[in-house]
């Protein structure tokens, strides 16, 4: 992706980063000069133990697993105080909400009953609910979340993922180290997360190879990632360039989420989300990489797109799909 030539290279116009004051804090924005075709822009600052990590989670119901995702992210982080959450959940009357379930089921144990800890933790969870009828697919919901997400902090990082995840110990430290190895301010590390049942090979013992693609209903989709073992334990693995982006795990500076927000107008879509985001990120000057570690795990049990079942063959869905 870095080896660009001609008009396409010139079109990316990404030679330097400038500071831009936005409504949710300062973030990087593309400049108008043209960078070297083979030389990435080194990170403007090196993430450390103080670097904020904002998680973006979209859920269609799934309140119990969403709450567990937040609990695991905090309990497994090396520096949990730097982790914050942006959650958009589609619910109907009687559903468990992600935050309420986390507050009642996990927070007391996580904070050992300390009120100050509980208050501070809840303050880092920004959550919104919408009626089920307004949840028109994963892309649409992630787009709504993009509009609302609070991504403060100089040089902050963003992890976009699903609502049924797990994490390895010190996942935050591992992911920051991996991102640093790319040596690219505009690196986006993305791959289908390792399954939770493969936790025994997680961390630095494996990585996901998400290279190549296949056609699903004539739409390009990243080749199903296979867990790979490092070729040589004595050689440092680094992120590798790829053409693909995966919705289940996307880790980057938060300016990527601001500069290339998810398109909320892509309603009723599942297949097609990822190639759309990959192309938009790349044409905005971002480079996509396979992470060299498996720090985030995905619970693929009961994996389904429930929004299809809820809406069925409604006239509203059919009309919007036709449009």
mmCIF file of C-alpha atoms in Angstrom:
data_model
loop_
_atom_site.group_PDB
_atom_site.id
_atom_site.type_symbol
_atom_site.label_atom_id
_atom_site.label_comp_id
_atom_site.label_asym_id
_atom_site.label_seq_id
_atom_site.Cartn_x
_atom_site.Cartn_y
_atom_site.Cartn_z
ATOM 1 C CA UNK A 1 0.000 0.000 0.000
ATOM 2 C CA UNK A 2 2.889 2.328 0.618
ATOM 3 C CA UNK A 3 4.327 1.813 -2.825
ATOM 4 C CA UNK A 4 2.091 4.218 -4.714
ATOM 5 C CA UNK A 5 2.836 5.960 -7.973
ATOM 6 C CA UNK A 6 1.442 8.567 -10.335
ATOM 7 C CA UNK A 7 -1.923 10.212 -9.917
ATOM 8 C CA UNK A 8 -3.053 7.872 -7.126
ATOM 9 C CA UNK A 9 0.024 8.714 -5.092
ATOM 10 C CA UNK A 10 -0.545 12.422 -5.579
ATOM 11 C CA UNK A 11 -4.198 12.086 -4.657
ATOM 12 C CA UNK A 12 -3.440 10.789 -1.179
ATOM 13 C CA UNK A 13 -1.861 14.137 -0.190
ATOM 14 C CA UNK A 14 -0.547 12.997 3.126
ATOM 15 C CA UNK A 15 2.945 14.332 3.674
ATOM 16 C CA UNK A 16 2.540 15.810 7.116
ATOM 17 C CA UNK A 17 0.127 15.946 10.004
ATOM 18 C CA UNK A 18 -1.292 19.148 11.357
ATOM 19 C CA UNK A 19 -3.246 19.831 14.499
ATOM 20 C CA UNK A 20 -6.956 20.319 14.059
ATOM 21 C CA UNK A 21 -9.333 21.504 16.785
ATOM 22 C CA UNK A 22 -12.497 19.456 16.721
ATOM 23 C CA UNK A 23 -15.587 19.349 18.881
ATOM 24 C CA UNK A 24 -14.317 16.313 20.748
ATOM 25 C CA UNK A 25 -10.710 17.404 21.130
ATOM 26 C CA UNK A 26 -7.687 17.913 18.923
ATOM 27 C CA UNK A 27 -6.883 15.231 16.403
ATOM 28 C CA UNK A 28 -4.689 14.817 13.363
ATOM 29 C CA UNK A 29 -5.895 15.777 9.943
ATOM 30 C CA UNK A 30 -4.402 15.256 6.504
ATOM 31 C CA UNK A 31 -2.183 18.015 5.119
ATOM 32 C CA UNK A 32 -1.959 19.102 1.511
ATOM 33 C CA UNK A 33 1.618 18.143 0.682
ATOM 34 C CA UNK A 34 2.538 14.769 -0.805
ATOM 35 C CA UNK A 35 4.541 12.235 1.204
ATOM 36 C CA UNK A 36 7.195 9.868 -0.087
ATOM 37 C CA UNK A 37 5.596 6.854 -1.724
ATOM 38 C CA UNK A 38 7.664 4.404 0.319
ATOM 39 C CA UNK A 39 8.194 6.157 3.599
ATOM 40 C CA UNK A 40 5.458 6.176 6.261
ATOM 41 C CA UNK A 41 5.110 9.096 8.623
ATOM 42 C CA UNK A 42 6.624 8.114 11.964
ATOM 43 C CA UNK A 43 4.386 8.489 15.027
ATOM 44 C CA UNK A 44 4.284 12.079 16.210
ATOM 45 C CA UNK A 45 4.376 10.794 19.760
ATOM 46 C CA UNK A 46 5.175 7.379 21.195
ATOM 47 C CA UNK A 47 2.242 5.843 23.068
ATOM 48 C CA UNK A 48 3.061 4.926 26.648
ATOM 49 C CA UNK A 49 1.307 3.879 29.867
ATOM 50 C CA UNK A 50 -0.566 7.202 29.939
ATOM 51 C CA UNK A 51 -1.965 6.994 26.412
ATOM 52 C CA UNK A 52 -5.755 6.822 26.401
ATOM 53 C CA UNK A 53 -7.499 3.973 24.616
ATOM 54 C CA UNK A 54 -11.102 4.523 23.574
ATOM 55 C CA UNK A 55 -13.141 1.439 22.744
ATOM 56 C CA UNK A 56 -16.054 1.685 20.313
ATOM 57 C CA UNK A 57 -18.685 -1.041 20.727
ATOM 58 C CA UNK A 58 -21.923 -1.452 18.806
ATOM 59 C CA UNK A 59 -24.486 -3.984 20.048
ATOM 60 C CA UNK A 60 -27.866 -5.249 18.890
ATOM 61 C CA UNK A 61 -29.364 -6.289 22.260
ATOM 62 C CA UNK A 62 -26.564 -8.575 23.604
ATOM 63 C CA UNK A 63 -26.512 -6.689 26.936
ATOM 64 C CA UNK A 64 -25.052 -9.484 29.048
ATOM 65 C CA UNK A 65 -22.121 -10.212 26.740
ATOM 66 C CA UNK A 66 -21.527 -6.494 26.165
ATOM 67 C CA UNK A 67 -21.224 -5.964 29.929
ATOM 68 C CA UNK A 68 -18.813 -8.888 30.146
ATOM 69 C CA UNK A 69 -16.745 -7.370 27.333
ATOM 70 C CA UNK A 70 -16.297 -4.164 29.338
ATOM 71 C CA UNK A 71 -15.430 -6.130 32.473
ATOM 72 C CA UNK A 72 -12.821 -8.236 30.684
ATOM 73 C CA UNK A 73 -11.278 -5.228 28.951
ATOM 74 C CA UNK A 74 -10.749 -3.525 32.310
ATOM 75 C CA UNK A 75 -9.707 -6.557 34.338
ATOM 76 C CA UNK A 76 -7.175 -7.712 31.723
ATOM 77 C CA UNK A 77 -5.640 -4.301 30.944
ATOM 78 C CA UNK A 78 -2.199 -3.422 32.289
ATOM 79 C CA UNK A 79 -3.395 0.153 32.855
ATOM 80 C CA UNK A 80 -7.206 -0.005 33.177
ATOM 81 C CA UNK A 81 -7.563 3.655 34.162
ATOM 82 C CA UNK A 82 -6.690 4.697 30.614
ATOM 83 C CA UNK A 83 -9.464 2.601 29.040
ATOM 84 C CA UNK A 84 -12.771 4.281 28.172
ATOM 85 C CA UNK A 85 -15.816 3.038 26.284
ATOM 86 C CA UNK A 86 -18.305 4.311 23.715
ATOM 87 C CA UNK A 87 -21.267 1.966 23.436
ATOM 88 C CA UNK A 88 -24.301 2.161 21.144
ATOM 89 C CA UNK A 89 -26.904 -0.520 21.829
ATOM 90 C CA UNK A 90 -30.195 -1.248 20.087
ATOM 91 C CA UNK A 91 -32.750 -2.443 22.653
ATOM 92 C CA UNK A 92 -36.446 -3.051 23.183
ATOM 93 C CA UNK A 93 -38.482 -2.883 26.369
ATOM 94 C CA UNK A 94 -37.275 -5.459 28.866
ATOM 95 C CA UNK A 95 -33.806 -5.879 27.372
ATOM 96 C CA UNK A 96 -30.714 -5.797 29.563
ATOM 97 C CA UNK A 97 -28.710 -2.696 28.784
ATOM 98 C CA UNK A 98 -24.970 -3.056 28.593
ATOM 99 C CA UNK A 99 -24.200 -0.406 31.223
ATOM 100 C CA UNK A 100 -26.890 -1.461 33.705
ATOM 101 C CA UNK A 101 -25.743 -5.061 33.494
ATOM 102 C CA UNK A 102 -22.113 -4.030 33.965
ATOM 103 C CA UNK A 103 -23.015 -1.771 36.895
ATOM 104 C CA UNK A 104 -24.969 -4.443 38.753
ATOM 105 C CA UNK A 105 -23.075 -7.598 37.852
ATOM 106 C CA UNK A 106 -19.400 -6.666 37.412
ATOM 107 C CA UNK A 107 -18.628 -3.243 38.859
ATOM 108 C CA UNK A 108 -18.839 -4.124 42.583
ATOM 109 C CA UNK A 109 -16.336 -6.961 42.164
ATOM 110 C CA UNK A 110 -14.084 -4.966 39.851
ATOM 111 C CA UNK A 111 -13.891 -2.056 42.309
ATOM 112 C CA UNK A 112 -14.071 -4.155 45.503
ATOM 113 C CA UNK A 113 -17.014 -2.062 46.636
ATOM 114 C CA UNK A 114 -15.103 1.246 46.594
ATOM 115 C CA UNK A 115 -17.543 4.009 45.680
ATOM 116 C CA UNK A 116 -14.878 6.332 44.280
ATOM 117 C CA UNK A 117 -13.636 3.598 41.935
ATOM 118 C CA UNK A 118 -17.175 2.790 40.797
ATOM 119 C CA UNK A 119 -17.953 6.439 40.077
ATOM 120 C CA UNK A 120 -14.713 6.980 38.149
ATOM 121 C CA UNK A 121 -15.205 3.800 36.111
ATOM 122 C CA UNK A 122 -18.778 4.645 35.124
ATOM 123 C CA UNK A 123 -17.639 8.139 34.111
ATOM 124 C CA UNK A 124 -15.443 6.520 31.445
ATOM 125 C CA UNK A 125 -18.375 4.651 29.878
ATOM 126 C CA UNK A 126 -20.332 6.734 27.369
ATOM 127 C CA UNK A 127 -23.413 4.826 26.303
ATOM 128 C CA UNK A 128 -26.446 5.418 24.104
ATOM 129 C CA UNK A 129 -29.455 3.239 23.357
ATOM 130 C CA UNK A 130 -31.737 3.291 20.329
ATOM 131 C CA UNK A 131 -34.970 1.350 19.671
ATOM 132 C CA UNK A 132 -34.517 -1.940 17.847
ATOM 133 C CA UNK A 133 -36.438 -0.481 14.909
ATOM 134 C CA UNK A 134 -33.678 2.087 14.430
ATOM 135 C CA UNK A 135 -30.903 -0.509 14.358
ATOM 136 C CA UNK A 136 -30.546 -1.067 10.626
ATOM 137 C CA UNK A 137 -27.511 -3.278 10.483
ATOM 138 C CA UNK A 138 -23.970 -3.258 11.918
ATOM 139 C CA UNK A 139 -22.619 -0.596 9.562
ATOM 140 C CA UNK A 140 -25.522 1.753 10.226
ATOM 141 C CA UNK A 141 -25.146 1.367 13.993
ATOM 142 C CA UNK A 142 -21.387 1.851 13.900
ATOM 143 C CA UNK A 143 -22.019 4.987 11.857
ATOM 144 C CA UNK A 144 -24.399 6.313 14.506
ATOM 145 C CA UNK A 145 -21.739 5.559 17.110
ATOM 146 C CA UNK A 146 -19.115 7.419 15.071
ATOM 147 C CA UNK A 147 -21.252 10.558 15.337
ATOM 148 C CA UNK A 148 -21.553 10.287 19.114
ATOM 149 C CA UNK A 149 -18.205 8.865 20.229
ATOM 150 C CA UNK A 150 -16.174 10.924 22.686
ATOM 151 C CA UNK A 151 -12.532 10.485 21.703
ATOM 152 C CA UNK A 152 -10.614 12.915 23.863
ATOM 153 C CA UNK A 153 -6.902 12.999 24.613
ATOM 154 C CA UNK A 154 -3.792 14.061 22.757
ATOM 155 C CA UNK A 155 -2.513 11.150 20.670
ATOM 156 C CA UNK A 156 -5.271 8.839 21.933
ATOM 157 C CA UNK A 157 -5.845 5.414 20.410
ATOM 158 C CA UNK A 158 -9.114 3.787 19.335
ATOM 159 C CA UNK A 159 -10.146 0.135 19.320
ATOM 160 C CA UNK A 160 -13.327 -0.598 17.361
ATOM 161 C CA UNK A 161 -14.720 -4.034 18.067
ATOM 162 C CA UNK A 162 -17.837 -6.097 18.759
ATOM 163 C CA UNK A 163 -19.912 -6.574 21.911
ATOM 164 C CA UNK A 164 -18.848 -10.133 22.723
ATOM 165 C CA UNK A 165 -15.093 -10.036 23.171
ATOM 166 C CA UNK A 166 -12.353 -11.206 25.491
ATOM 167 C CA UNK A 167 -8.746 -10.118 25.963
ATOM 168 C CA UNK A 168 -5.366 -11.484 26.923
ATOM 169 C CA UNK A 169 -3.522 -10.197 29.974
ATOM 170 C CA UNK A 170 -1.956 -6.762 29.356
ATOM 171 C CA UNK A 171 -3.750 -6.520 26.017
ATOM 172 C CA UNK A 172 -3.495 -2.735 26.020
ATOM 173 C CA UNK A 173 0.281 -2.841 26.360
ATOM 174 C CA UNK A 174 0.650 -5.540 23.695
ATOM 175 C CA UNK A 175 -1.461 -3.659 21.164
ATOM 176 C CA UNK A 176 0.385 -0.383 21.711
ATOM 177 C CA UNK A 177 3.731 -2.140 21.337
ATOM 178 C CA UNK A 178 2.522 -3.752 18.114
ATOM 179 C CA UNK A 179 1.238 -0.456 16.716
ATOM 180 C CA UNK A 180 4.578 1.193 17.548
ATOM 181 C CA UNK A 181 6.383 -1.503 15.559
ATOM 182 C CA UNK A 182 4.581 -0.367 12.408
ATOM 183 C CA UNK A 183 6.341 3.007 12.838
ATOM 184 C CA UNK A 184 3.493 4.732 11.030
ATOM 185 C CA UNK A 185 1.264 7.466 12.465
ATOM 186 C CA UNK A 186 -1.409 6.389 9.987
ATOM 187 C CA UNK A 187 -1.261 2.648 10.659
ATOM 188 C CA UNK A 188 -4.548 0.820 11.198
ATOM 189 C CA UNK A 189 -4.057 -2.656 12.668
ATOM 190 C CA UNK A 190 -6.993 -4.846 11.731
ATOM 191 C CA UNK A 191 -7.825 -8.548 11.520
ATOM 192 C CA UNK A 192 -10.561 -10.985 12.409
ATOM 193 C CA UNK A 193 -9.965 -11.668 16.116
ATOM 194 C CA UNK A 194 -8.855 -15.063 17.329
ATOM 195 C CA UNK A 195 -11.721 -17.203 18.640
ATOM 196 C CA UNK A 196 -12.058 -17.449 22.419
ATOM 197 C CA UNK A 197 -11.774 -21.238 22.179
ATOM 198 C CA UNK A 198 -8.254 -20.726 20.786
ATOM 199 C CA UNK A 199 -7.142 -18.676 23.802
ATOM 200 C CA UNK A 200 -4.319 -21.148 24.431
ATOM 201 C CA UNK A 201 -2.394 -19.750 21.443
ATOM 202 C CA UNK A 202 -3.271 -16.089 22.020
ATOM 203 C CA UNK A 203 -0.853 -13.226 22.687
ATOM 204 C CA UNK A 204 2.519 -13.379 20.982
ATOM 205 C CA UNK A 205 2.175 -17.082 20.268
ATOM 206 C CA UNK A 206 0.117 -16.485 17.142
ATOM 207 C CA UNK A 207 -1.214 -13.880 14.732
ATOM 208 C CA UNK A 208 -3.999 -13.725 12.153
ATOM 209 C CA UNK A 209 -3.106 -13.729 8.476
ATOM 210 C CA UNK A 210 -5.765 -11.603 6.759
ATOM 211 C CA UNK A 211 -4.338 -11.321 3.262
ATOM 212 C CA UNK A 212 -6.096 -11.881 -0.043
ATOM 213 C CA UNK A 213 -9.835 -11.894 -0.619
ATOM 214 C CA UNK A 214 -12.721 -13.890 -1.996
ATOM 215 C CA UNK A 215 -16.053 -12.896 -3.504
ATOM 216 C CA UNK A 216 -19.180 -13.235 -1.395
ATOM 217 C CA UNK A 217 -22.253 -12.463 -3.505
ATOM 218 C CA UNK A 218 -19.834 -10.786 -5.930
ATOM 219 C CA UNK A 219 -18.552 -8.462 -3.176
ATOM 220 C CA UNK A 220 -14.852 -8.658 -2.181
ATOM 221 C CA UNK A 221 -14.279 -9.846 1.378
ATOM 222 C CA UNK A 222 -11.027 -10.450 3.217
ATOM 223 C CA UNK A 223 -9.841 -14.038 3.140
ATOM 224 C CA UNK A 224 -10.881 -15.775 6.339
ATOM 225 C CA UNK A 225 -7.989 -15.216 8.710
ATOM 226 C CA UNK A 226 -6.113 -18.264 9.913
ATOM 227 C CA UNK A 227 -4.087 -18.247 13.137
ATOM 228 C CA UNK A 228 -0.404 -18.489 12.281
ATOM 229 C CA UNK A 229 2.566 -19.271 14.498
ATOM 230 C CA UNK A 230 5.689 -17.083 14.440
ATOM 231 C CA UNK A 231 8.264 -18.549 12.088
ATOM 232 C CA UNK A 232 11.153 -17.944 14.455
ATOM 233 C CA UNK A 233 10.764 -17.228 18.176
ATOM 234 C CA UNK A 234 14.078 -15.364 18.115
ATOM 235 C CA UNK A 235 12.931 -12.937 15.414
ATOM 236 C CA UNK A 236 10.694 -10.028 16.372
ATOM 237 C CA UNK A 237 7.400 -10.195 14.514
ATOM 238 C CA UNK A 238 6.055 -6.883 13.201
ATOM 239 C CA UNK A 239 2.722 -5.883 11.647
ATOM 240 C CA UNK A 240 2.557 -6.574 7.908
ATOM 241 C CA UNK A 241 0.762 -4.573 5.238
ATOM 242 C CA UNK A 242 -2.542 -5.952 4.019
ATOM 243 C CA UNK A 243 -5.348 -4.873 1.701
ATOM 244 C CA UNK A 244 -8.105 -5.747 4.171
ATOM 245 C CA UNK A 245 -9.945 -4.199 7.095
ATOM 246 C CA UNK A 246 -11.937 -6.267 9.597
ATOM 247 C CA UNK A 247 -14.833 -4.899 11.630
ATOM 248 C CA UNK A 248 -14.151 -7.126 14.635
ATOM 249 C CA UNK A 249 -10.804 -5.522 15.437
ATOM 250 C CA UNK A 250 -9.508 -2.151 14.266
ATOM 251 C CA UNK A 251 -6.789 -0.372 16.251
ATOM 252 C CA UNK A 252 -5.380 3.023 15.322
ATOM 253 C CA UNK A 253 -4.966 6.616 16.363
ATOM 254 C CA UNK A 254 -8.388 8.105 16.994
ATOM 255 C CA UNK A 255 -7.915 10.566 14.145
ATOM 256 C CA UNK A 256 -8.668 7.638 11.826
ATOM 257 C CA UNK A 257 -12.123 7.353 13.383
ATOM 258 C CA UNK A 258 -12.621 11.108 13.024
ATOM 259 C CA UNK A 259 -11.231 11.502 9.515
ATOM 260 C CA UNK A 260 -12.893 8.356 8.148
ATOM 261 C CA UNK A 261 -16.062 7.750 10.193
ATOM 262 C CA UNK A 262 -18.239 4.737 9.498
ATOM 263 C CA UNK A 263 -20.918 5.603 6.930
ATOM 264 C CA UNK A 264 -24.298 5.501 8.703
ATOM 265 C CA UNK A 265 -26.075 5.558 5.347
ATOM 266 C CA UNK A 266 -24.978 1.995 4.603
ATOM 267 C CA UNK A 267 -28.128 0.404 6.009
ATOM 268 C CA UNK A 268 -29.099 -3.263 5.940
ATOM 269 C CA UNK A 269 -25.564 -4.261 5.025
ATOM 270 C CA UNK A 270 -23.316 -6.995 6.327
ATOM 271 C CA UNK A 271 -21.120 -8.171 3.462
ATOM 272 C CA UNK A 272 -19.597 -5.054 1.916
ATOM 273 C CA UNK A 273 -18.872 -3.132 5.109
ATOM 274 C CA UNK A 274 -15.255 -4.159 5.289
ATOM 275 C CA UNK A 275 -14.158 -3.510 1.715
ATOM 276 C CA UNK A 276 -15.911 -0.125 1.907
ATOM 277 C CA UNK A 277 -13.969 0.875 5.019
ATOM 278 C CA UNK A 278 -10.692 -0.502 3.661
ATOM 279 C CA UNK A 279 -10.952 1.575 0.478
ATOM 280 C CA UNK A 280 -12.002 4.729 2.339
ATOM 281 C CA UNK A 281 -9.216 4.439 4.906
ATOM 282 C CA UNK A 282 -6.592 3.829 2.228
ATOM 283 C CA UNK A 283 -7.720 6.684 -0.008
ATOM 284 C CA UNK A 284 -7.559 8.971 3.031
ATOM 285 C CA UNK A 285 -3.901 8.076 3.485
ATOM 286 C CA UNK A 286 -4.114 5.292 6.079
ATOM 287 C CA UNK A 287 -2.234 2.016 5.764
ATOM 288 C CA UNK A 288 -3.758 -1.300 6.821
ATOM 289 C CA UNK A 289 -1.722 -3.894 8.692
ATOM 290 C CA UNK A 290 -2.144 -7.398 10.038
ATOM 291 C CA UNK A 291 -1.384 -7.241 13.784
ATOM 292 C CA UNK A 292 1.517 -9.467 14.790
ATOM 293 C CA UNK A 293 -0.155 -10.475 18.082
ATOM 294 C CA UNK A 294 -3.555 -11.845 19.060
ATOM 295 C CA UNK A 295 -4.489 -9.635 22.005
ATOM 296 C CA UNK A 296 -8.249 -9.468 21.342
ATOM 297 C CA UNK A 297 -10.468 -12.553 21.235
ATOM 298 C CA UNK A 298 -13.949 -12.981 19.761
ATOM 299 C CA UNK A 299 -16.748 -15.131 21.143
ATOM 300 C CA UNK A 300 -18.123 -16.658 17.949
ATOM 301 C CA UNK A 301 -20.709 -18.702 19.868
ATOM 302 C CA UNK A 302 -24.228 -17.970 18.621
ATOM 303 C CA UNK A 303 -22.794 -15.627 15.998
ATOM 304 C CA UNK A 304 -25.663 -14.217 13.985
ATOM 305 C CA UNK A 305 -27.035 -10.966 12.642
ATOM 306 C CA UNK A 306 -30.118 -10.607 14.847
ATOM 307 C CA UNK A 307 -31.272 -7.422 13.154
ATOM 308 C CA UNK A 308 -32.374 -9.497 10.137
ATOM 309 C CA UNK A 309 -34.566 -11.658 12.357
ATOM 310 C CA UNK A 310 -36.116 -8.664 14.092
ATOM 311 C CA UNK A 311 -36.978 -6.707 10.960
ATOM 312 C CA UNK A 312 -37.890 -9.738 8.855
ATOM 313 C CA UNK A 313 -39.314 -8.670 5.498
ATOM 314 C CA UNK A 314 -40.642 -5.324 6.727
ATOM 315 C CA UNK A 315 -41.777 -2.866 4.079
ATOM 316 C CA UNK A 316 -39.478 -0.179 5.473
ATOM 317 C CA UNK A 317 -36.424 -2.416 5.151
ATOM 318 C CA UNK A 318 -37.387 -3.517 1.644
ATOM 319 C CA UNK A 319 -37.946 0.076 0.525
ATOM 320 C CA UNK A 320 -34.616 1.276 1.915
ATOM 321 C CA UNK A 321 -32.782 -1.694 0.419
ATOM 322 C CA UNK A 322 -34.353 -0.957 -2.961
ATOM 323 C CA UNK A 323 -33.344 2.709 -2.692
#
